[in-house]
Short mmCIF file of C-alpha atoms in Angstrom, two decimals:
data_model
loop_
_atom_site.label_atom_id
_atom_site.label_comp_id
_atom_site.label_asym_id
_atom_site.label_seq_id
_atom_site.Cartn_x
_atom_site.Cartn_y
_atom_site.Cartn_z
CA MET A 23 108.99 111.08 117.92
CA VAL A 24 107.32 112.02 114.92
CA ALA A 25 109.55 111.09 111.63
CA LYS A 26 109.91 113.99 109.63
CA VAL A 27 109.65 113.14 105.98
CA LEU A 28 110.18 115.67 102.89
CA LEU A 29 108.15 115.40 99.49
CA VAL A 30 110.22 116.47 96.36
CA GLU A 31 108.28 116.26 93.86
CA ASP A 32 106.49 118.81 91.46
CA ASP A 33 103.06 117.14 90.67
CA SER A 34 101.00 118.72 92.88
CA THR A 35 98.70 114.95 92.63
CA VAL A 36 101.18 113.18 93.49
CA SER A 37 102.99 114.96 96.13
CA SER A 38 99.22 115.37 98.13
CA VAL A 39 98.36 112.67 97.84
CA LEU A 40 101.65 110.90 99.19
CA SER A 41 101.32 113.65 101.71
CA ALA A 42 98.12 112.32 103.51
CA TYR A 43 99.42 108.59 103.23
CA LEU A 44 102.45 109.86 105.43
CA ARG A 45 100.40 111.78 108.28
CA LYS A 46 97.59 109.15 108.42
CA ALA A 47 100.32 106.54 108.95
CA GLY A 48 102.03 108.90 111.83
CA PHE A 49 104.80 110.69 110.10
CA GLU A 50 105.25 114.66 109.73
CA PRO A 51 105.12 115.26 105.70
CA ARG A 52 106.12 118.48 104.32
CA ILE A 53 106.33 119.57 100.30
CA ALA A 54 109.20 121.42 97.79
CA GLY A 55 107.78 121.30 94.59
CA GLU A 56 111.57 122.61 92.60
CA GLY A 57 115.00 121.80 93.56
CA SER A 58 116.40 124.99 94.71
CA GLY A 59 113.45 125.32 97.70
CA ALA A 60 113.82 121.71 98.14
CA LEU A 61 117.55 122.40 98.67
CA GLN A 62 116.67 125.25 101.16
CA MET A 63 114.04 123.54 103.27
CA TRP A 64 116.21 120.58 103.26
CA ARG A 65 118.34 122.38 105.19
CA GLN A 66 116.76 124.07 107.56
CA TRP A 67 114.11 120.99 108.28
CA LYS A 68 116.58 118.73 108.55
CA PRO A 69 114.49 115.97 107.89
CA ASP A 70 114.33 112.07 108.43
CA VAL A 71 113.97 110.87 105.15
CA VAL A 72 113.28 112.42 101.77
CA VAL A 73 110.80 110.99 99.01
CA LEU A 74 113.41 112.75 96.24
CA ASP A 75 112.20 113.56 92.13
CA ILE A 76 115.08 112.93 89.62
CA MET A 77 112.90 114.92 87.01
CA LEU A 78 112.24 118.64 88.71
CA PRO A 79 111.94 122.22 87.52
CA GLY A 80 115.55 124.18 87.68
CA MET A 81 117.51 122.26 90.01
CA SER A 82 117.19 118.87 89.59
CA GLY A 83 117.04 116.12 91.97
CA LEU A 84 120.63 114.56 91.54
CA GLU A 85 121.45 117.84 92.12
CA VAL A 86 119.75 118.49 95.20
CA LEU A 87 121.02 115.10 96.34
CA GLN A 88 124.84 115.48 95.67
CA ARG A 89 124.78 118.44 97.43
CA ARG A 90 123.14 117.93 100.37
CA ARG A 91 126.29 114.70 100.40
CA ALA A 92 128.50 116.46 100.37
CA GLU A 93 127.52 118.88 103.35
CA ASP A 94 127.66 115.59 105.19
CA ASP A 95 123.98 115.18 105.65
CA SER A 96 122.21 112.15 106.26
CA ALA A 97 118.97 111.61 105.97
CA ALA A 98 117.42 108.81 104.20
CA VAL A 99 116.47 109.26 100.39
CA ILE A 100 114.31 107.25 98.12
CA ILE A 101 114.77 108.75 94.91
CA LEU A 102 111.24 108.28 92.23
CA SER A 103 112.66 107.40 88.91
CA ALA A 104 110.79 106.74 86.02
CA ARG A 105 110.84 103.12 84.93
CA GLY A 106 113.45 103.11 81.74
CA ASP A 107 115.82 106.01 83.95
CA GLU A 108 118.08 102.91 85.28
CA GLU A 109 121.10 105.12 84.56
CA ASP A 110 119.41 108.02 86.41
CA ARG A 111 118.76 105.51 89.25
CA LEU A 112 122.16 103.84 89.80
CA LEU A 113 123.14 107.97 89.35
CA GLY A 114 121.46 108.50 92.64
CA LEU A 115 122.44 105.11 94.24
CA GLU A 116 126.37 106.39 93.82
CA VAL A 117 125.41 109.75 94.69
CA GLY A 118 124.03 109.24 97.92
CA ALA A 119 120.06 107.68 97.89
CA ASP A 120 119.56 104.66 100.29
CA ASP A 121 116.14 103.07 98.57
CA TYR A 122 114.50 103.60 95.38
CA VAL A 123 110.94 103.34 93.80
CA VAL A 124 110.42 102.97 90.24
CA LYS A 125 107.44 105.01 88.51
CA PRO A 126 104.40 105.10 88.37
CA PHE A 127 104.09 103.72 92.09
CA SER A 128 101.10 103.62 94.10
CA PRO A 129 101.38 105.74 97.83
CA ARG A 130 100.81 102.61 99.66
CA GLU A 131 104.03 100.96 97.99
CA ALA A 132 105.91 104.44 98.61
CA LEU A 133 104.61 104.51 102.57
CA LEU A 134 105.92 101.01 103.16
CA ARG A 135 109.89 101.70 101.55
CA VAL A 136 109.26 104.95 103.66
CA GLN A 137 108.65 102.92 106.91
CA ALA A 138 111.44 99.90 106.14
CA LEU A 139 113.47 102.30 105.90
CA LEU A 140 113.08 104.15 108.99
CA ARG A 141 112.49 100.40 110.92
CA ARG A 142 115.64 98.91 109.63
CA GLY A 143 117.38 101.40 111.38
CA GLU A 144 115.65 100.27 114.58
CA ARG A 145 116.15 96.91 114.15
CA LEU A 146 119.35 96.64 114.14
CA GLY A 147 119.67 98.73 116.94
CA GLN A 148 116.90 96.65 119.35
CA ALA A 149 118.18 92.55 117.27
CA SER A 150 119.15 90.75 120.74
CA MET A 151 121.12 88.50 118.54
CA LEU A 152 123.45 91.60 117.40
CA PRO A 153 126.34 92.61 120.02
CA ARG A 154 125.46 96.92 120.71
CA ARG A 155 129.46 97.78 119.37
CA VAL A 156 131.46 96.10 116.94
CA LEU A 157 135.14 96.98 117.97
CA ALA A 158 137.44 95.83 114.20
CA GLY A 159 139.48 97.02 111.27
CA GLY A 160 140.40 100.15 113.42
CA LEU A 161 136.64 100.78 113.80
CA ASP A 162 134.14 100.90 116.64
CA ILE A 163 130.74 100.91 115.12
CA ASP A 164 128.04 101.13 118.09
CA LEU A 165 124.64 99.88 116.83
CA THR A 166 122.43 101.63 119.53
CA ALA A 167 123.32 105.21 118.63
CA ARG A 168 123.89 104.11 114.91
CA THR A 169 127.24 106.25 114.61
CA ALA A 170 130.68 104.76 113.08
CA ARG A 171 134.02 106.10 114.11
CA ARG A 172 137.41 105.15 113.19
CA ARG A 173 139.43 104.69 116.37
CA ASP A 174 141.29 107.43 115.57
CA GLY A 175 138.08 109.14 117.06
CA SER A 176 136.92 110.88 113.39
CA ALA A 177 133.59 109.58 112.49
CA LEU A 178 132.64 108.46 109.25
CA LEU A 179 130.39 110.13 107.36
CA LEU A 180 127.64 107.67 106.65
CA THR A 181 124.39 107.40 105.10
CA HIS A 182 121.29 105.49 106.44
CA ARG A 183 121.73 102.62 104.15
CA GLU A 184 125.52 102.44 104.61
CA PHE A 185 125.34 102.43 108.18
CA ASP A 186 122.71 99.55 107.75
CA LEU A 187 125.09 97.88 105.66
CA LEU A 188 127.69 98.12 107.91
CA ALA A 189 126.82 97.09 111.19
CA PHE A 190 125.23 94.05 109.62
CA LEU A 191 128.28 93.06 108.04
CA SER A 192 130.94 94.07 110.63
CA ALA A 193 128.10 92.92 113.52
CA HIS A 194 128.70 88.93 111.40
CA ARG A 195 132.27 89.10 110.29
CA GLY A 196 134.05 86.11 108.74
CA GLU A 197 130.81 85.40 107.29
CA ALA A 198 130.29 85.88 103.63
CA PHE A 199 126.30 86.94 102.52
CA THR A 200 125.33 87.35 98.63
CA LYS A 201 124.05 89.72 97.34
CA GLU A 202 120.10 88.90 97.56
CA GLN A 203 121.07 87.78 101.14
CA LEU A 204 122.33 91.13 101.56
CA MET A 205 119.43 92.65 100.18
CA ARG A 206 116.93 90.57 102.26
CA ARG A 207 118.07 90.81 105.56
CA VAL A 208 119.49 94.56 105.01
CA TRP A 209 117.17 96.37 102.34
CA GLY A 210 114.47 94.18 103.67
CA TRP A 211 113.49 93.26 99.74
CA ASP A 212 112.16 89.74 99.26
CA PHE A 213 113.37 90.60 95.57
CA GLY A 214 114.93 93.46 93.82
CA ASP A 215 117.88 94.72 91.49
CA THR A 216 121.16 93.88 92.95
CA SER A 217 122.98 96.72 91.70
CA THR A 218 121.46 98.51 94.46
CA VAL A 219 123.90 96.44 96.59
CA THR A 220 126.57 96.81 94.38
CA VAL A 221 126.32 100.00 94.49
CA HIS A 222 126.40 100.60 98.40
CA VAL A 223 129.39 98.48 98.86
CA ARG A 224 131.61 100.23 96.33
CA ARG A 225 130.66 104.21 98.63
CA LEU A 226 130.80 101.83 101.54
CA ARG A 227 134.33 100.92 100.78
CA GLU A 228 135.23 104.36 99.57
CA LYS A 229 134.88 105.79 102.94
CA VAL A 230 135.97 102.50 104.99
CA GLU A 231 138.56 100.92 103.18
CA ALA A 232 142.25 102.89 103.48
CA ASP A 233 142.26 102.22 99.88
CA PRO A 234 138.99 101.10 97.98
CA SER A 235 140.55 98.84 94.77
CA ASP A 236 142.11 96.90 97.10
CA PRO A 237 139.68 96.63 100.35
CA ARG A 238 140.83 94.55 103.28
CA LEU A 239 137.41 95.19 105.25
CA VAL A 240 134.55 94.83 103.29
CA VAL A 241 135.93 92.08 100.92
CA THR A 242 134.44 89.66 98.02
CA VAL A 243 134.23 86.29 97.95
CA ARG A 244 134.19 84.90 94.78
CA GLY A 245 131.33 83.05 93.54
CA THR A 246 129.89 84.26 96.37
CA GLY A 247 129.38 87.52 97.27
CA TYR A 248 130.62 89.53 100.11
CA ARG A 249 132.01 89.32 103.89
CA PHE A 250 133.67 91.71 106.91
CA GLU A 251 137.41 90.48 106.97
CA ALA A 252 138.75 92.22 109.99
CA GLU A 253 139.75 90.45 113.05
CA GLY A 254 137.52 92.07 116.18
CA ASP A 255 138.84 93.81 119.11
CA GLY A 256 135.91 92.87 120.54
CA GLU A 257 131.70 93.12 121.09
CA GLU A 258 129.66 94.22 123.83
CA ASN A 259 125.90 93.67 124.70
CA PRO A 260 123.77 94.96 126.91
#
């Protein structure tokens, strides 16, 4: 099935060039040039990936993202930000973005980020060394279906990247990973801003922990990074 990519960018040159790259790579792109139109298109078209500029006419990209996450939309989101807008970039991650690209950027860089975001999920679901399903810490995590539920059956509403992080850590429970290791193995980046990992761990804890201020599942390993602490109830492989 062809992945749908929504480009939300008010610079028509940037959006048209990136759209051409995406179409050539086999994606189905659509373009929105301002916030309110992007919000409506996002709701109706249900894209797999959204490439979202922060600075838009009218409604900002952050507000668009915040509204969609409040409506439990889990599409993968890559935000576009100017090089100096670190605060906005981190706020975008807090609101629910999965990745970011700093302007100015090449269309090829953005295309690679879209591909990496989608392929990472596929790799987690297909990796022969990982279980297909993890039952641990009161959670039921299905890597193939990309679903996560509590034992009472209630669904965890995770973003694309939050699921990837939970799936990876829970499949390697008891093993500590540095932020740099998580960035390579979950994000697929060889380098980058490790605050991205910090933000996603914090957001994940807000959704899976009984008390996010005192985490018992995704715990901090002082001087190292993070590990999934819960004892496993079982794993299933094909």
